[in-house]
C-alpha positions as YAML, in Angstrom:
chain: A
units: angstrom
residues:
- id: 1
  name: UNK
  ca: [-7.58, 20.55, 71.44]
- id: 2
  name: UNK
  ca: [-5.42, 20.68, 68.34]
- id: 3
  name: UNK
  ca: [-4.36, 17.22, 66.44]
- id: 4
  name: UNK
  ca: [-0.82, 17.20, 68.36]
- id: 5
  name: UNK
  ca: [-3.06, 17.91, 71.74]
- id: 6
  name: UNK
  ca: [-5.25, 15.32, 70.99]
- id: 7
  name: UNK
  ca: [-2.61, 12.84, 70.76]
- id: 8
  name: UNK
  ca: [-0.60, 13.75, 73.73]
- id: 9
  name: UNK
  ca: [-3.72, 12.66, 75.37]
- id: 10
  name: UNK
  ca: [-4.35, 9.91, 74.35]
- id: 11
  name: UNK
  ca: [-0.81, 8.38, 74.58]
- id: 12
  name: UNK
  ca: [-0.77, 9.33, 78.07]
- id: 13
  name: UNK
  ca: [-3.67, 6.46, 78.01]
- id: 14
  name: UNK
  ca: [-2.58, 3.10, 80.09]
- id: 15
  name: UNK
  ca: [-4.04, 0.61, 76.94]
- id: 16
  name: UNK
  ca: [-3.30, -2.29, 78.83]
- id: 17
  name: UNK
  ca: [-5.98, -1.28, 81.51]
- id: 18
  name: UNK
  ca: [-9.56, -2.02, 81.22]
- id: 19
  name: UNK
  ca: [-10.16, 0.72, 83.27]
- id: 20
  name: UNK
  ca: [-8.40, 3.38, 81.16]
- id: 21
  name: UNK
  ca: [-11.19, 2.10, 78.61]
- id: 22
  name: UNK
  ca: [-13.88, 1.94, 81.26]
- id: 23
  name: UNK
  ca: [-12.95, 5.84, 81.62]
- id: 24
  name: UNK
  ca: [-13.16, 6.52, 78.04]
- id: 25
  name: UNK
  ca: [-17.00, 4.80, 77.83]
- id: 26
  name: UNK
  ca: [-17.94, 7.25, 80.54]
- id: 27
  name: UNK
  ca: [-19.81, 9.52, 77.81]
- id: 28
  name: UNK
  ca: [-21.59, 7.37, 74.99]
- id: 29
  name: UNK
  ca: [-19.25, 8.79, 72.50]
- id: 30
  name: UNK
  ca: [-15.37, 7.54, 73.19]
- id: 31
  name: UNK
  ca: [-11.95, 9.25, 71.95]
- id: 32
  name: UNK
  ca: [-12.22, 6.48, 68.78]
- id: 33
  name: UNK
  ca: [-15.63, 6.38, 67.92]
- id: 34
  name: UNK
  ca: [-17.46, 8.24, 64.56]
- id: 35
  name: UNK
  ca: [-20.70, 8.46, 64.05]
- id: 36
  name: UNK
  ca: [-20.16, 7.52, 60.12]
- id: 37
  name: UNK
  ca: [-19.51, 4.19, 58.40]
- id: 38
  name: UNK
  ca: [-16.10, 4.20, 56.96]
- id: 39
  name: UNK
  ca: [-15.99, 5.45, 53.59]
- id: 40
  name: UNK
  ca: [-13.13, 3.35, 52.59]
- id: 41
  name: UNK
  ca: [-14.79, 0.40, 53.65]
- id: 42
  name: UNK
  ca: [-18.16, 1.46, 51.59]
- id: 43
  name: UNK
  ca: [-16.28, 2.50, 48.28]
- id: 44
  name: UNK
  ca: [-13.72, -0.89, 48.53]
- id: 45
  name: UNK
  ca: [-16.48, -3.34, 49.66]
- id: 46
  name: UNK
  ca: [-17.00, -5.23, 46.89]
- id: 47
  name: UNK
  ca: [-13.02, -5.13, 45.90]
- id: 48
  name: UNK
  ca: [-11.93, -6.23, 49.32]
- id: 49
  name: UNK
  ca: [-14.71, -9.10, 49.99]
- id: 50
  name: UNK
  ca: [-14.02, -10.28, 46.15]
- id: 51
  name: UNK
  ca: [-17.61, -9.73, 45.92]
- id: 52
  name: UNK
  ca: [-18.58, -11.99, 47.87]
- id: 53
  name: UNK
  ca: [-21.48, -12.33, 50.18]
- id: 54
  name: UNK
  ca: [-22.55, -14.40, 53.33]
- id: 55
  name: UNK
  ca: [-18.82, -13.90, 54.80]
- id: 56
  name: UNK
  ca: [-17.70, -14.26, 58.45]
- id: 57
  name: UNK
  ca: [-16.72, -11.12, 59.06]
- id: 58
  name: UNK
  ca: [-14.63, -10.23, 62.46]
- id: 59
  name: UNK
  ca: [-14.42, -6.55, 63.85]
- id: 60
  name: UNK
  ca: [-11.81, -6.34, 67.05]
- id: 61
  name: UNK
  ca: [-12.00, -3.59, 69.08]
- id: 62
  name: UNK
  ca: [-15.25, -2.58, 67.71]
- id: 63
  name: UNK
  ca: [-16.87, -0.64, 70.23]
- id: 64
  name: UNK
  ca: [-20.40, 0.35, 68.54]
- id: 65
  name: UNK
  ca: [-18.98, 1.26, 65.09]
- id: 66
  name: UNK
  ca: [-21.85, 1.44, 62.54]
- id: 67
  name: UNK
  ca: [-19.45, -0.28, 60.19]
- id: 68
  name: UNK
  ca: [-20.83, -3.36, 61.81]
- id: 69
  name: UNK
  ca: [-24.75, -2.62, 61.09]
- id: 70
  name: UNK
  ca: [-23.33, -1.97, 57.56]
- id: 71
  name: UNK
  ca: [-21.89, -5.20, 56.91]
- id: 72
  name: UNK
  ca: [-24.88, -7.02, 58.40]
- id: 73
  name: UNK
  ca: [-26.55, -5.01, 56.03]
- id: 74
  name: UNK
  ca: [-24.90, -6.25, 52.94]
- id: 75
  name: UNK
  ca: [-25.81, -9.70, 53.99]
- id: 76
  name: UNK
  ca: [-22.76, -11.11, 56.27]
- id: 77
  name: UNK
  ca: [-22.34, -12.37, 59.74]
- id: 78
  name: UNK
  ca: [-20.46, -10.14, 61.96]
- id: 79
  name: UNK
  ca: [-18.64, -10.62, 65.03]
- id: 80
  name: UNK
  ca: [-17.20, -8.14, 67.47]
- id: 81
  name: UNK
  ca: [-14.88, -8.08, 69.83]
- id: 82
  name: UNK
  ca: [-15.11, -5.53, 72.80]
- id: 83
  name: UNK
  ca: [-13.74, -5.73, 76.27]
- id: 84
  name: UNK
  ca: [-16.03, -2.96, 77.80]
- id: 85
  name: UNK
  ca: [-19.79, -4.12, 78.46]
- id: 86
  name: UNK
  ca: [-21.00, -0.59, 78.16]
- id: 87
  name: UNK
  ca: [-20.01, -0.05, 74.56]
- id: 88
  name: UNK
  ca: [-21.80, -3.14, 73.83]
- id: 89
  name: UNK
  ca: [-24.89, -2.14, 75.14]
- id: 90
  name: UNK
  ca: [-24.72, 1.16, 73.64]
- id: 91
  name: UNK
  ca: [-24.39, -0.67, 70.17]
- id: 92
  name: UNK
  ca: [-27.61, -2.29, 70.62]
- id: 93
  name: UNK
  ca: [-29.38, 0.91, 72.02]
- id: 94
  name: UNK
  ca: [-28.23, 2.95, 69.56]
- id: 95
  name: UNK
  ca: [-29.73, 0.95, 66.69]
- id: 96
  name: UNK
  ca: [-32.68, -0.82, 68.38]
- id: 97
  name: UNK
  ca: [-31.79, -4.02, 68.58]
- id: 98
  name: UNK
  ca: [-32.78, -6.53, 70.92]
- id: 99
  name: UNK
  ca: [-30.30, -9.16, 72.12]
- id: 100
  name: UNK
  ca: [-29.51, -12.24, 73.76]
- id: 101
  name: UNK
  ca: [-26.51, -12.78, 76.50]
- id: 102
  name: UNK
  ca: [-25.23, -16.06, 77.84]
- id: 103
  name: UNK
  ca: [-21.52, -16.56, 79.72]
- id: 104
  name: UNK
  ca: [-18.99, -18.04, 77.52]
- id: 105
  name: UNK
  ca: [-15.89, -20.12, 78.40]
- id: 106
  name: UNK
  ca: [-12.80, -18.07, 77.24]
- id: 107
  name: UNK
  ca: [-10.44, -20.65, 79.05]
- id: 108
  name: UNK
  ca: [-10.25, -22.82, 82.09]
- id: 109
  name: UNK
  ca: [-9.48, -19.45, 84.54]
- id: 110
  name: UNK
  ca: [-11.45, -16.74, 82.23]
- id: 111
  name: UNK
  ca: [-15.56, -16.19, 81.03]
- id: 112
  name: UNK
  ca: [-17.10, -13.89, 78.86]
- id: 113
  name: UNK
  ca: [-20.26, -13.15, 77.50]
- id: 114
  name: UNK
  ca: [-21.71, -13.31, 74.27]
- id: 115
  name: UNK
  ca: [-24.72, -11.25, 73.09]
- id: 116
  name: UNK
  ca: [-26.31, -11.75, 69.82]
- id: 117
  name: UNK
  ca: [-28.86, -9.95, 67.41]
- id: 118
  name: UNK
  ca: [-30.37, -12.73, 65.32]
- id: 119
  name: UNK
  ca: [-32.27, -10.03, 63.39]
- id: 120
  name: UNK
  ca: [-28.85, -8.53, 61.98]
- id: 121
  name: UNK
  ca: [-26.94, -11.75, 62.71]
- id: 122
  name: UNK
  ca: [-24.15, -9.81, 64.43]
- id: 123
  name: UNK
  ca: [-22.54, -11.35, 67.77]
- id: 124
  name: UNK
  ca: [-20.53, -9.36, 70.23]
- id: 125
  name: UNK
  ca: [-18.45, -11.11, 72.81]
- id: 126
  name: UNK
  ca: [-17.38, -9.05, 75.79]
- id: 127
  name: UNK
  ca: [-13.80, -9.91, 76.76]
- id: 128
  name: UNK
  ca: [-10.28, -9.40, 76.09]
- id: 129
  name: UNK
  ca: [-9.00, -9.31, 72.41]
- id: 130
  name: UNK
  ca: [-6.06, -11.51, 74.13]
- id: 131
  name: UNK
  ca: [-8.59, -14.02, 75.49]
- id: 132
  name: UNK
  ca: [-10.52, -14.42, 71.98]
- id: 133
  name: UNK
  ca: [-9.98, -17.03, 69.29]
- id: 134
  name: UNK
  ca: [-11.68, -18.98, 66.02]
- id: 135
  name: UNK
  ca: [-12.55, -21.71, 68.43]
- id: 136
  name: UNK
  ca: [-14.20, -19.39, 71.09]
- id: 137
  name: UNK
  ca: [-16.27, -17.77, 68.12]
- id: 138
  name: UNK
  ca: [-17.64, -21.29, 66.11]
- id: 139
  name: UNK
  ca: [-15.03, -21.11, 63.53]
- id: 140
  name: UNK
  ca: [-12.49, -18.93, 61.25]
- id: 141
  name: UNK
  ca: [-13.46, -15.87, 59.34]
- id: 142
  name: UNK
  ca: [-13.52, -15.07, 55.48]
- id: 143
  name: UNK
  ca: [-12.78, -11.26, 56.65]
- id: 144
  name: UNK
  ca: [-11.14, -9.28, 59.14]
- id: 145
  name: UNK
  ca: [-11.96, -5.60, 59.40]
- id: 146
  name: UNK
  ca: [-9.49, -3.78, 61.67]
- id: 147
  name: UNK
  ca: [-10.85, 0.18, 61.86]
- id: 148
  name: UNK
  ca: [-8.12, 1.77, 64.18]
- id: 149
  name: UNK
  ca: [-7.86, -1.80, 66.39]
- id: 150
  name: UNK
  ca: [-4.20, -2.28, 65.64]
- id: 151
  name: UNK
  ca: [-3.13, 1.58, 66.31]
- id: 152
  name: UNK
  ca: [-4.51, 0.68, 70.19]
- id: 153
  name: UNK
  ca: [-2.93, -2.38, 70.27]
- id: 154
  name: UNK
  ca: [0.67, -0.50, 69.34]
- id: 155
  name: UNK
  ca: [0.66, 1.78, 72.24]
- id: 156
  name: UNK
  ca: [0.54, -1.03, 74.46]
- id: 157
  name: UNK
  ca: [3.47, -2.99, 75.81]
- id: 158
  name: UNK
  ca: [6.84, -4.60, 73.65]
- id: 159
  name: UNK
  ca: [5.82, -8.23, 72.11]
- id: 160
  name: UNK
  ca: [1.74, -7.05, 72.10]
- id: 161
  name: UNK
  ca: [1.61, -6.32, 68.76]
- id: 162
  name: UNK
  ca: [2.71, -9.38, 67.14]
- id: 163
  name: UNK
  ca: [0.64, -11.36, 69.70]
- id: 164
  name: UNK
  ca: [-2.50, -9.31, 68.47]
- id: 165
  name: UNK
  ca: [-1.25, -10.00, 64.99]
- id: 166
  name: UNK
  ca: [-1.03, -14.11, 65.68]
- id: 167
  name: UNK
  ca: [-4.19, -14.28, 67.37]
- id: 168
  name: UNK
  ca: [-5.92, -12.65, 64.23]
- id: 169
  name: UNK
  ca: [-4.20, -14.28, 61.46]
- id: 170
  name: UNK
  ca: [-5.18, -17.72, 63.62]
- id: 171
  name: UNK
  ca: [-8.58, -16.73, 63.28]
- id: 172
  name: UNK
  ca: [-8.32, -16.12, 59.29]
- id: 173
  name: UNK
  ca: [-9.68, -18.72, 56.98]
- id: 174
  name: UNK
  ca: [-6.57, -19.77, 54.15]
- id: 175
  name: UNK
  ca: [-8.72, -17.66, 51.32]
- id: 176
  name: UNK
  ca: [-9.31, -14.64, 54.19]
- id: 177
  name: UNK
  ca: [-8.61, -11.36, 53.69]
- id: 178
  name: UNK
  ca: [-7.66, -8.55, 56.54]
- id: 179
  name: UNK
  ca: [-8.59, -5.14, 55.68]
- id: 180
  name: UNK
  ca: [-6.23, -2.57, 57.83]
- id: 181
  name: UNK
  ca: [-6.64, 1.09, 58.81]
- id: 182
  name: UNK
  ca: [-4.51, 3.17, 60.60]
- id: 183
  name: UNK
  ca: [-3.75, 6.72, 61.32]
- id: 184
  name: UNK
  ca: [-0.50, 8.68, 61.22]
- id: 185
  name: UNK
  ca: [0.58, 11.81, 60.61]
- id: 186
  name: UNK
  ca: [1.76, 12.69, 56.84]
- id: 187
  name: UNK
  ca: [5.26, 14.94, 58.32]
- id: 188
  name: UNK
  ca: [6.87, 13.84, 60.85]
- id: 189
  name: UNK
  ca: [7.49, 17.47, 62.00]
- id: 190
  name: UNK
  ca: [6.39, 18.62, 65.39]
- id: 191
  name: UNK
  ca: [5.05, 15.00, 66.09]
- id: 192
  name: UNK
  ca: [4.58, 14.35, 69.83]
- id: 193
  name: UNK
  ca: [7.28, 11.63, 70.07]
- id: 194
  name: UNK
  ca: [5.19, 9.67, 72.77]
- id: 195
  name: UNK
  ca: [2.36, 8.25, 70.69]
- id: 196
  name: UNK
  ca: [4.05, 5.06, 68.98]
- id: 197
  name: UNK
  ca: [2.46, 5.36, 65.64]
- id: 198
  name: UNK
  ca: [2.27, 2.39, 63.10]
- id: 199
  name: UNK
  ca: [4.48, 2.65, 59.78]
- id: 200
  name: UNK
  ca: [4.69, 0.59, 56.20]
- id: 201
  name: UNK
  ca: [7.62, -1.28, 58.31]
- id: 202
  name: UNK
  ca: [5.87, -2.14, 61.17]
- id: 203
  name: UNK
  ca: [2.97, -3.21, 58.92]
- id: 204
  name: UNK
  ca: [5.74, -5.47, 57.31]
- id: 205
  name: UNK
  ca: [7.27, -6.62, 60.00]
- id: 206
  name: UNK
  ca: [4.32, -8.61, 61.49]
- id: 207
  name: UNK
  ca: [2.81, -9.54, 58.42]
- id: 208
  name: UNK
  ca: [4.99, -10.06, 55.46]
- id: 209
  name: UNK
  ca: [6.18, -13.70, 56.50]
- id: 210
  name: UNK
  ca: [2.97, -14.72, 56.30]
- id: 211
  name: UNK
  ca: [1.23, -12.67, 54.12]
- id: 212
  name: UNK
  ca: [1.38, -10.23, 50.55]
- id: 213
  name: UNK
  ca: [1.08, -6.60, 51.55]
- id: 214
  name: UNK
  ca: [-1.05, -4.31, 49.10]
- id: 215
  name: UNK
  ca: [-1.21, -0.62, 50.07]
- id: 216
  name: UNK
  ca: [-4.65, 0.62, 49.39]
- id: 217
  name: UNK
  ca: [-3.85, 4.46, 49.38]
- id: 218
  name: UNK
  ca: [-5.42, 7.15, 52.46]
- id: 219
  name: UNK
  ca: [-7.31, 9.60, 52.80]
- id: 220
  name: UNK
  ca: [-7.48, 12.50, 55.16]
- id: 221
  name: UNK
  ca: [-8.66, 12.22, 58.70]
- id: 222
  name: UNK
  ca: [-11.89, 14.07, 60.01]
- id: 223
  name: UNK
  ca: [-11.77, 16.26, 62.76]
- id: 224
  name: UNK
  ca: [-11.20, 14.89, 65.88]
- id: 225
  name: UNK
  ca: [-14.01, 15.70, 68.14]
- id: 226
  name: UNK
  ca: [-12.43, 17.03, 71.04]
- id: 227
  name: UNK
  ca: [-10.47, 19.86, 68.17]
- id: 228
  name: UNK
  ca: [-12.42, 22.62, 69.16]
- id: 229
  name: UNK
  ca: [-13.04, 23.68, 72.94]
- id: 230
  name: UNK
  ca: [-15.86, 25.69, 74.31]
- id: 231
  name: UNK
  ca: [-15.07, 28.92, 75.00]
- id: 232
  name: UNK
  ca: [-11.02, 28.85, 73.43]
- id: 233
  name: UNK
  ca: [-9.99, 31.36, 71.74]
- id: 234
  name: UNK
  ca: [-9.77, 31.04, 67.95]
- id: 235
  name: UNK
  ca: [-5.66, 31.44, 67.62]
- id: 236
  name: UNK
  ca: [-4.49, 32.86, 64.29]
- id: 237
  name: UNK
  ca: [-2.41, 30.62, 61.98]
- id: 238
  name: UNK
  ca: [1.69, 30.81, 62.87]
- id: 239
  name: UNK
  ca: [4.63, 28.50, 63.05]
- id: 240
  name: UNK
  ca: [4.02, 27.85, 66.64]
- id: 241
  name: UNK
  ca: [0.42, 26.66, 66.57]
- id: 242
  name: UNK
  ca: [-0.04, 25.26, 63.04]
- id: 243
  name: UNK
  ca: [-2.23, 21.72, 62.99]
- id: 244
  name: UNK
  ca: [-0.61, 18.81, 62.17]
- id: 245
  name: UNK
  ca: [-2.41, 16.93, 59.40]
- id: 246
  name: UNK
  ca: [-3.61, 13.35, 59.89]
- id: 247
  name: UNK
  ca: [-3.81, 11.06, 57.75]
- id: 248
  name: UNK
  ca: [-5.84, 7.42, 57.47]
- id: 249
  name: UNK
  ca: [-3.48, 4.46, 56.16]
- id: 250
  name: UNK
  ca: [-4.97, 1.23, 54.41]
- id: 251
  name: UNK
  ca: [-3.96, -1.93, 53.72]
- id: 252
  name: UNK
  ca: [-4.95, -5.21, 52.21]
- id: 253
  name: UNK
  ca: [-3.65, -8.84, 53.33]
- id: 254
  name: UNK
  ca: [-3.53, -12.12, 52.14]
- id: 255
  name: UNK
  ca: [-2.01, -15.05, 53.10]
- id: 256
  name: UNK
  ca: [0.47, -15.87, 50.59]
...
């Protein structure tokens, strides 16, 4: 599938259904996950965390993103967030870690689980993103990395976003800082009008109140996995079947 393809399919995705995302962790490899750390994250690391070390560091939505192993790496405490159990045991599979599990109180009517590497201090709670909070995790966070978790939480629902955006500025410490990518396409030409992609104003909208804004620049998006099918035909390049381009968005918060 081509880029457009790609994202017909995906917003044809029910986000508000754990078993839409169930479905997408039936291979080990789901529609958002890379096999790479993000390079924007590597080459702004020390920019972004003020050069700090020993940070609470929150990653919603993180699946088994290797950005997590990375910032346990560079010496901070990591927490994850990821509503299918199957992506969190893949995590610790893939990078040979051994873990611990125990139920967690989410709320009088809700439980999760929490499963923690003491090695690589990282801590993954299985549940809802809509169920978690700074109380349910020990505390607020110096540093919120959101890789792609906000472009999910757009195609769900009217009034999810700025719930998802309360919930995580809640969980931000006064000096925190929230680290935001996104993807989107750089022309809005031949964009399947479906997907509800994030903007500047959107990004405005549910933070500016609370926060300063600083635009960090973007970079192109790889190649989405799915791009090239086995056994298609190689088409040649027209007006009919050119790509769209995609391109990765960040952004840096603070609360004003």
């Amino acid at each position: 599938m081509d880029a457009k393809e790609n994202l017909e399919h995906i917003a044809s995705f029910d986000m508000e259904s754990k078993e839409t995302w169930a479905q997408d962790w039936e291979t080990d490899n789901p529609e958002f996950h890379t096999d790479e750390v993000n390079a924007m994250l590597t080459k702004h690391h020390d920019e972004v965390t003020r050069g700090r070390k020993n940070l609470r560091v929150l990653v919603p939505l993180c699946g088994k993103s290797l950005d997590m192993i990375w910032l346990a790496d560079q010496g901070h405490s990591v927490v994850g967030v990821e509503l299918i159990r199957k992506g969190i045991e893949l995590f610790f599979r893939d990078n040979k870690l051994t873990y611990n599990e125990k139920s967690v109180s989410l709320s009088p009517e809700n439980q999760g689980t929490v499963f923690k590497n003491n090695g690589k201090n990282i801590t993954l709670y299985e549940c809802s993103i809509f169920d978690f909070s700074a109380k349910i995790a020990g505390g607020k966070f110096d540093f919120i990395w959101d890789r792609g978790s906000m472009t999910a939480i757009n195609m769900m629902r009217e009034g999810r976003l700025k719930q998802y955006t309360d919930i995580m500025l809640s969980c931000l410490k006064p000096d925190g800082r929230y680290f935001l990518e996104f993807f989107a396409p750089e022309s809005p030409e031949n964009t399947p009008t479906q997907f509800k992609f994030l903007s500047e104003k959107s990004i405005t909208e549910n933070f500016g109140e609370r926060c300063t804004i600083r635009y960090f620049g973007k970079q192109d998006m790889p190649a989405w996995s799915g791009s090239v099918d086995e056994g298609a035909v190689e088409q040649e390049p027209g007006p009919n079947n050119q790509d769209m381009k995609i391109v990765m968005h960040y952004y840096l918060m603070d609360f004003k």
